[in-house]
Amino acid sequence: MTTLEETVAAIPPADREAVAEARAHQDRLTKPQGALGALEDVAVRLAGAAGVSPPPLPAPPALAIFAADHGVHARGVTPWPQEVTLQMVGNFLAGGAVANAFATQVGASVTVVDVGVAADLEPAPGLTISKVAYGTADLSRGPAMTREQVVAALEAGIAVARDLVAQGARCLVTGDMGIANTTASAALICAFTGQDPAVVTGRGTGVDDETLTRKVEVVREALRVNGLERGPGDAREVPALETLAAVGGLEHAAIAGFVLGGAALRVPVILDGVIAGAAALAAAALAPDAVDHCVAGHRSAEPGHAVALEHLGLRPLIELGMRLGEGTGGLLAHPLVCAAVRVMHEGATFDSAGVTDKTA
């Protein structure tokens, strides 16, 4: 089998017995049932993913920032020049980005992965060069990638997940960098969910009304040119690899592989924003059980992210109006994920604490 096939085959569904044990344990803790809200669901989700209750503490965390460029940039969907992708890679490696500050705050390692930057990068500490291509083709004119490129990017993401777990990471956080990648994200979300581009496409880096209108039309054109137009009631199965190749980015494919790699190793993956949400849709299309191993770190201000999370059945932990990417929302959510699990290990039950439970 190929690395991708082997990884998909190794992904287990949530362990029902562990889920039931975790839910019962939550109900015995010294608190009213359900009093921790979404945190209870996170702890139960991680127990099902790990196959044991209580689940292992998801620490230390490791952030992987997958960087790539996009041919659709030429359509004027963003005012930011394409070379910013390369420049931000340098910023990450120098420790100067917001993601670096947040990673330091939560004790996460930072790995930057060149999977498709449109320039050659010199080897550097913290940089993994897994370049599949020098950016994608223009998705509004035809497929952004070949099937072979998609598989190579998926397997690059799997390799990064395996390496980070081998180095001791017990929680993976998705990160991204790629000017114009919210356009590809919108196209992917539309393709996988059937939503209309006008509903899904957002302002990304803060584009004006004229650019947003152009961006929506470019997404619509990409779906039409690649034969991916569908409505909310269209129940046709969406082919994952072909859809990724048509309208995705190299970083989307790599993040999807990263999710699959973590799921196969039963290590939880905290998803960041809209780019991660679009990539998770592709991962779920390849291996539906992979979603059982994911936690939605936050809800981005990008409208397509809410659509993706609803389709995946994931509830975001925080909502702060953020739309930066880089893994920032996922990093901020990590302490909450740890807290949800820690209480399972350290919280007393009514019996052990000698606290009277409510009457039946």
PDB file of N, CA, C and O in Angstrom, residues 246-290:
ATOM      1  N   ALA A 246      -8.605  19.867  -7.984  1.00  0.00           N
ATOM      2  CA  ALA A 246      -9.276  20.873  -8.797  1.00  0.00           C
ATOM      3  C   ALA A 246      -9.202  22.264  -8.187  1.00  0.00           C
ATOM      4  O   ALA A 246      -8.826  23.230  -8.856  1.00  0.00           O
ATOM      5  N   VAL A 247      -9.546  22.394  -6.908  1.00  0.00           N
ATOM      6  CA  VAL A 247      -9.689  23.733  -6.336  1.00  0.00           C
ATOM      7  C   VAL A 247      -8.954  23.931  -5.017  1.00  0.00           C
ATOM      8  O   VAL A 247      -9.119  24.959  -4.356  1.00  0.00           O
ATOM      9  N   GLY A 248      -8.137  22.983  -4.608  1.00  0.00           N
ATOM     10  CA  GLY A 248      -7.422  23.113  -3.352  1.00  0.00           C
ATOM     11  C   GLY A 248      -6.051  23.731  -3.516  1.00  0.00           C
ATOM     12  O   GLY A 248      -5.628  24.099  -4.612  1.00  0.00           O
ATOM     13  N   GLY A 249      -5.364  23.849  -2.407  1.00  0.00           N
ATOM     14  CA  GLY A 249      -3.987  24.316  -2.394  1.00  0.00           C
ATOM     15  C   GLY A 249      -3.089  23.224  -1.869  1.00  0.00           C
ATOM     16  O   GLY A 249      -3.541  22.267  -1.227  1.00  0.00           O
ATOM     17  N   LEU A 250      -1.818  23.368  -2.123  1.00  0.00           N
ATOM     18  CA  LEU A 250      -0.858  22.381  -1.626  1.00  0.00           C
ATOM     19  C   LEU A 250      -0.857  22.332  -0.103  1.00  0.00           C
ATOM     20  O   LEU A 250      -0.704  21.258   0.490  1.00  0.00           O
ATOM     21  N   GLU A 251      -1.060  23.492   0.536  1.00  0.00           N
ATOM     22  CA  GLU A 251      -1.125  23.462   2.002  1.00  0.00           C
ATOM     23  C   GLU A 251      -2.412  22.824   2.495  1.00  0.00           C
ATOM     24  O   GLU A 251      -2.425  22.171   3.545  1.00  0.00           O
ATOM     25  N   HIS A 252      -3.507  22.963   1.747  1.00  0.00           N
ATOM     26  CA  HIS A 252      -4.741  22.270   2.137  1.00  0.00           C
ATOM     27  C   HIS A 252      -4.529  20.756   2.125  1.00  0.00           C
ATOM     28  O   HIS A 252      -4.933  20.051   3.058  1.00  0.00           O
ATOM     29  N   ALA A 253      -3.914  20.266   1.063  1.00  0.00           N
ATOM     30  CA  ALA A 253      -3.673  18.826   0.965  1.00  0.00           C
ATOM     31  C   ALA A 253      -2.736  18.365   2.069  1.00  0.00           C
ATOM     32  O   ALA A 253      -2.943  17.303   2.673  1.00  0.00           O
ATOM     33  N   ALA A 254      -1.699  19.142   2.343  1.00  0.00           N
ATOM     34  CA  ALA A 254      -0.744  18.754   3.385  1.00  0.00           C
ATOM     35  C   ALA A 254      -1.399  18.760   4.761  1.00  0.00           C
ATOM     36  O   ALA A 254      -1.145  17.867   5.584  1.00  0.00           O
ATOM     37  N   ILE A 255      -2.252  19.757   5.031  1.00  0.00           N
ATOM     38  CA  ILE A 255      -2.959  19.788   6.317  1.00  0.00           C
ATOM     39  C   ILE A 255      -3.909  18.601   6.425  1.00  0.00           C
ATOM     40  O   ILE A 255      -4.037  17.983   7.494  1.00  0.00           O
ATOM     41  N   ALA A 256      -4.589  18.256   5.332  1.00  0.00           N
ATOM     42  CA  ALA A 256      -5.446  17.063   5.349  1.00  0.00           C
ATOM     43  C   ALA A 256      -4.625  15.830   5.697  1.00  0.00           C
ATOM     44  O   ALA A 256      -5.053  14.989   6.504  1.00  0.00           O
ATOM     45  N   GLY A 257      -3.444  15.716   5.114  1.00  0.00           N
ATOM     46  CA  GLY A 257      -2.565  14.596   5.445  1.00  0.00           C
ATOM     47  C   GLY A 257      -2.115  14.634   6.892  1.00  0.00           C
ATOM     48  O   GLY A 257      -2.009  13.597   7.559  1.00  0.00           O
ATOM     49  N   PHE A 258      -1.845  15.829   7.400  1.00  0.00           N
ATOM     50  CA  PHE A 258      -1.456  16.017   8.798  1.00  0.00           C
ATOM     51  C   PHE A 258      -2.559  15.515   9.732  1.00  0.00           C
ATOM     52  O   PHE A 258      -2.294  14.835  10.731  1.00  0.00           O
ATOM     53  N   VAL A 259      -3.802  15.845   9.394  1.00  0.00           N
ATOM     54  CA  VAL A 259      -4.949  15.365  10.173  1.00  0.00           C
ATOM     55  C   VAL A 259      -5.025  13.841  10.127  1.00  0.00           C
ATOM     56  O   VAL A 259      -5.208  13.176  11.159  1.00  0.00           O
ATOM     57  N   LEU A 260      -4.896  13.282   8.938  1.00  0.00           N
ATOM     58  CA  LEU A 260      -4.950  11.825   8.790  1.00  0.00           C
ATOM     59  C   LEU A 260      -3.820  11.161   9.564  1.00  0.00           C
ATOM     60  O   LEU A 260      -4.015  10.124  10.219  1.00  0.00           O
ATOM     61  N   GLY A 261      -2.620  11.742   9.491  1.00  0.00           N
ATOM     62  CA  GLY A 261      -1.479  11.162  10.192  1.00  0.00           C
ATOM     63  C   GLY A 261      -1.671  11.167  11.692  1.00  0.00           C
ATOM     64  O   GLY A 261      -1.363  10.179  12.373  1.00  0.00           O
ATOM     65  N   GLY A 262      -2.185  12.265  12.236  1.00  0.00           N
ATOM     66  CA  GLY A 262      -2.450  12.307  13.664  1.00  0.00           C
ATOM     67  C   GLY A 262      -3.524  11.316  14.072  1.00  0.00           C
ATOM     68  O   GLY A 262      -3.391  10.611  15.082  1.00  0.00           O
ATOM     69  N   ALA A 263      -4.595  11.246  13.284  1.00  0.00           N
ATOM     70  CA  ALA A 263      -5.690  10.322  13.597  1.00  0.00           C
ATOM     71  C   ALA A 263      -5.221   8.878  13.593  1.00  0.00           C
ATOM     72  O   ALA A 263      -5.622   8.078  14.447  1.00  0.00           O
ATOM     73  N   ALA A 264      -4.368   8.512  12.636  1.00  0.00           N
ATOM     74  CA  ALA A 264      -3.867   7.139  12.561  1.00  0.00           C
ATOM     75  C   ALA A 264      -3.038   6.774  13.786  1.00  0.00           C
ATOM     76  O   ALA A 264      -2.965   5.603  14.172  1.00  0.00           O
ATOM     77  N   LEU A 265      -2.419   7.783  14.401  1.00  0.00           N
ATOM     78  CA  LEU A 265      -1.595   7.550  15.590  1.00  0.00           C
ATOM     79  C   LEU A 265      -2.366   7.799  16.884  1.00  0.00           C
ATOM     80  O   LEU A 265      -1.798   7.737  17.971  1.00  0.00           O
ATOM     81  N   ARG A 266      -3.639   8.113  16.763  1.00  0.00           N
ATOM     82  CA  ARG A 266      -4.522   8.396  17.902  1.00  0.00           C
ATOM     83  C   ARG A 266      -4.013   9.577  18.719  1.00  0.00           C
ATOM     84  O   ARG A 266      -4.145   9.614  19.942  1.00  0.00           O
ATOM     85  N   VAL A 267      -3.445  10.550  18.030  1.00  0.00           N
ATOM     86  CA  VAL A 267      -3.019  11.797  18.661  1.00  0.00           C
ATOM     87  C   VAL A 267      -3.997  12.885  18.231  1.00  0.00           C
ATOM     88  O   VAL A 267      -4.229  13.063  17.028  1.00  0.00           O
ATOM     89  N   PRO A 268      -4.596  13.618  19.164  1.00  0.00           N
ATOM     90  CA  PRO A 268      -5.619  14.608  18.791  1.00  0.00           C
ATOM     91  C   PRO A 268      -5.035  15.744  17.959  1.00  0.00           C
ATOM     92  O   PRO A 268      -3.884  16.156  18.143  1.00  0.00           O
ATOM     93  N   VAL A 269      -5.860  16.253  17.062  1.00  0.00           N
ATOM     94  CA  VAL A 269      -5.477  17.359  16.191  1.00  0.00           C
ATOM     95  C   VAL A 269      -6.418  18.527  16.464  1.00  0.00           C
ATOM     96  O   VAL A 269      -7.640  18.390  16.343  1.00  0.00           O
ATOM     97  N   ILE A 270      -5.846  19.673  16.849  1.00  0.00           N
ATOM     98  CA  ILE A 270      -6.648  20.877  17.028  1.00  0.00           C
ATOM     99  C   ILE A 270      -6.624  21.650  15.719  1.00  0.00           C
ATOM    100  O   ILE A 270      -5.566  22.047  15.236  1.00  0.00           O
ATOM    101  N   LEU A 271      -7.796  21.851  15.153  1.00  0.00           N
ATOM    102  CA  LEU A 271      -7.924  22.566  13.895  1.00  0.00           C
ATOM    103  C   LEU A 271      -7.949  24.061  14.149  1.00  0.00           C
ATOM    104  O   LEU A 271      -8.568  24.531  15.113  1.00  0.00           O
ATOM    105  N   ASP A 272      -7.297  24.810  13.255  1.00  0.00           N
ATOM    106  CA  ASP A 272      -7.304  26.266  13.363  1.00  0.00           C
ATOM    107  C   ASP A 272      -8.531  26.806  12.638  1.00  0.00           C
ATOM    108  O   ASP A 272      -9.647  26.378  12.917  1.00  0.00           O
ATOM    109  N   GLY A 273      -8.340  27.695  11.691  1.00  0.00           N
ATOM    110  CA  GLY A 273      -9.454  28.409  11.087  1.00  0.00           C
ATOM    111  C   GLY A 273      -9.968  27.859   9.782  1.00  0.00           C
ATOM    112  O   GLY A 273     -10.024  26.646   9.564  1.00  0.00           O
ATOM    113  N   VAL A 274     -10.312  28.753   8.853  1.00  0.00           N
ATOM    114  CA  VAL A 274     -11.021  28.343   7.641  1.00  0.00           C
ATOM    115  C   VAL A 274     -10.157  27.462   6.741  1.00  0.00           C
ATOM    116  O   VAL A 274     -10.686  26.548   6.088  1.00  0.00           O
ATOM    117  N   ILE A 275      -8.857  27.687   6.681  1.00  0.00           N
ATOM    118  CA  ILE A 275      -8.005  26.843   5.846  1.00  0.00           C
ATOM    119  C   ILE A 275      -7.995  25.427   6.411  1.00  0.00           C
ATOM    120  O   ILE A 275      -8.139  24.445   5.675  1.00  0.00           O
ATOM    121  N   ALA A 276      -7.854  25.313   7.732  1.00  0.00           N
ATOM    122  CA  ALA A 276      -7.890  23.994   8.369  1.00  0.00           C
ATOM    123  C   ALA A 276      -9.254  23.340   8.214  1.00  0.00           C
ATOM    124  O   ALA A 276      -9.359  22.126   8.011  1.00  0.00           O
ATOM    125  N   GLY A 277     -10.325  24.151   8.301  1.00  0.00           N
ATOM    126  CA  GLY A 277     -11.660  23.591   8.128  1.00  0.00           C
ATOM    127  C   GLY A 277     -11.862  23.024   6.741  1.00  0.00           C
ATOM    128  O   GLY A 277     -12.436  21.938   6.574  1.00  0.00           O
ATOM    129  N   ALA A 278     -11.388  23.745   5.726  1.00  0.00           N
ATOM    130  CA  ALA A 278     -11.485  23.244   4.357  1.00  0.00           C
ATOM    131  C   ALA A 278     -10.665  21.977   4.185  1.00  0.00           C
ATOM    132  O   ALA A 278     -11.106  21.010   3.543  1.00  0.00           O
ATOM    133  N   ALA A 279      -9.470  21.959   4.765  1.00  0.00           N
ATOM    134  CA  ALA A 279      -8.620  20.768   4.673  1.00  0.00           C
ATOM    135  C   ALA A 279      -9.240  19.586   5.405  1.00  0.00           C
ATOM    136  O   ALA A 279      -9.153  18.433   4.956  1.00  0.00           O
ATOM    137  N   ALA A 280      -9.890  19.862   6.548  1.00  0.00           N
ATOM    138  CA  ALA A 280     -10.531  18.788   7.312  1.00  0.00           C
ATOM    139  C   ALA A 280     -11.688  18.169   6.540  1.00  0.00           C
ATOM    140  O   ALA A 280     -11.959  16.967   6.670  1.00  0.00           O
ATOM    141  N   LEU A 281     -12.386  18.974   5.733  1.00  0.00           N
ATOM    142  CA  LEU A 281     -13.437  18.414   4.877  1.00  0.00           C
ATOM    143  C   LEU A 281     -12.846  17.392   3.913  1.00  0.00           C
ATOM    144  O   LEU A 281     -13.441  16.334   3.667  1.00  0.00           O
ATOM    145  N   ALA A 282     -11.673  17.707   3.366  1.00  0.00           N
ATOM    146  CA  ALA A 282     -11.011  16.765   2.461  1.00  0.00           C
ATOM    147  C   ALA A 282     -10.564  15.525   3.213  1.00  0.00           C
ATOM    148  O   ALA A 282     -10.720  14.395   2.724  1.00  0.00           O
ATOM    149  N   ALA A 283     -10.002  15.711   4.416  1.00  0.00           N
ATOM    150  CA  ALA A 283      -9.579  14.559   5.224  1.00  0.00           C
ATOM    151  C   ALA A 283     -10.767  13.667   5.553  1.00  0.00           C
ATOM    152  O   ALA A 283     -10.676  12.437   5.495  1.00  0.00           O
ATOM    153  N   ALA A 284     -11.906  14.289   5.891  1.00  0.00           N
ATOM    154  CA  ALA A 284     -13.105  13.522   6.224  1.00  0.00           C
ATOM    155  C   ALA A 284     -13.644  12.773   5.011  1.00  0.00           C
ATOM    156  O   ALA A 284     -14.194  11.669   5.142  1.00  0.00           O
ATOM    157  N   ALA A 285     -13.498  13.368   3.830  1.00  0.00           N
ATOM    158  CA  ALA A 285     -13.937  12.675   2.614  1.00  0.00           C
ATOM    159  C   ALA A 285     -13.059  11.464   2.326  1.00  0.00           C
ATOM    160  O   ALA A 285     -13.528  10.462   1.774  1.00  0.00           O
ATOM    161  N   LEU A 286     -11.792  11.543   2.695  1.00  0.00           N
ATOM    162  CA  LEU A 286     -10.876  10.410   2.509  1.00  0.00           C
ATOM    163  C   LEU A 286     -11.063   9.359   3.592  1.00  0.00           C
ATOM    164  O   LEU A 286     -10.954   8.156   3.319  1.00  0.00           O
ATOM    165  N   ALA A 287     -11.315   9.805   4.828  1.00  0.00           N
ATOM    166  CA  ALA A 287     -11.436   8.886   5.965  1.00  0.00           C
ATOM    167  C   ALA A 287     -12.389   9.504   6.980  1.00  0.00           C
ATOM    168  O   ALA A 287     -11.962  10.291   7.828  1.00  0.00           O
ATOM    169  N   PRO A 288     -13.674   9.186   6.921  1.00  0.00           N
ATOM    170  CA  PRO A 288     -14.662   9.816   7.804  1.00  0.00           C
ATOM    171  C   PRO A 288     -14.320   9.716   9.289  1.00  0.00           C
ATOM    172  O   PRO A 288     -14.622  10.646  10.057  1.00  0.00           O
ATOM    173  N   ASP A 289     -13.672   8.627   9.708  1.00  0.00           N
ATOM    174  CA  ASP A 289     -13.350   8.461  11.123  1.00  0.00           C
ATOM    175  C   ASP A 289     -12.287   9.438  11.607  1.00  0.00           C
ATOM    176  O   ASP A 289     -12.100   9.603  12.821  1.00  0.00           O
ATOM    177  N   ALA A 290     -11.595  10.104  10.682  1.00  0.00           N
ATOM    178  CA  ALA A 290     -10.566  11.063  11.089  1.00  0.00           C
ATOM    179  C   ALA A 290     -11.153  12.204  11.910  1.00  0.00           C
ATOM    180  O   ALA A 290     -10.484  12.765  12.784  1.00  0.00           O
TER     181      ALA A 290
END
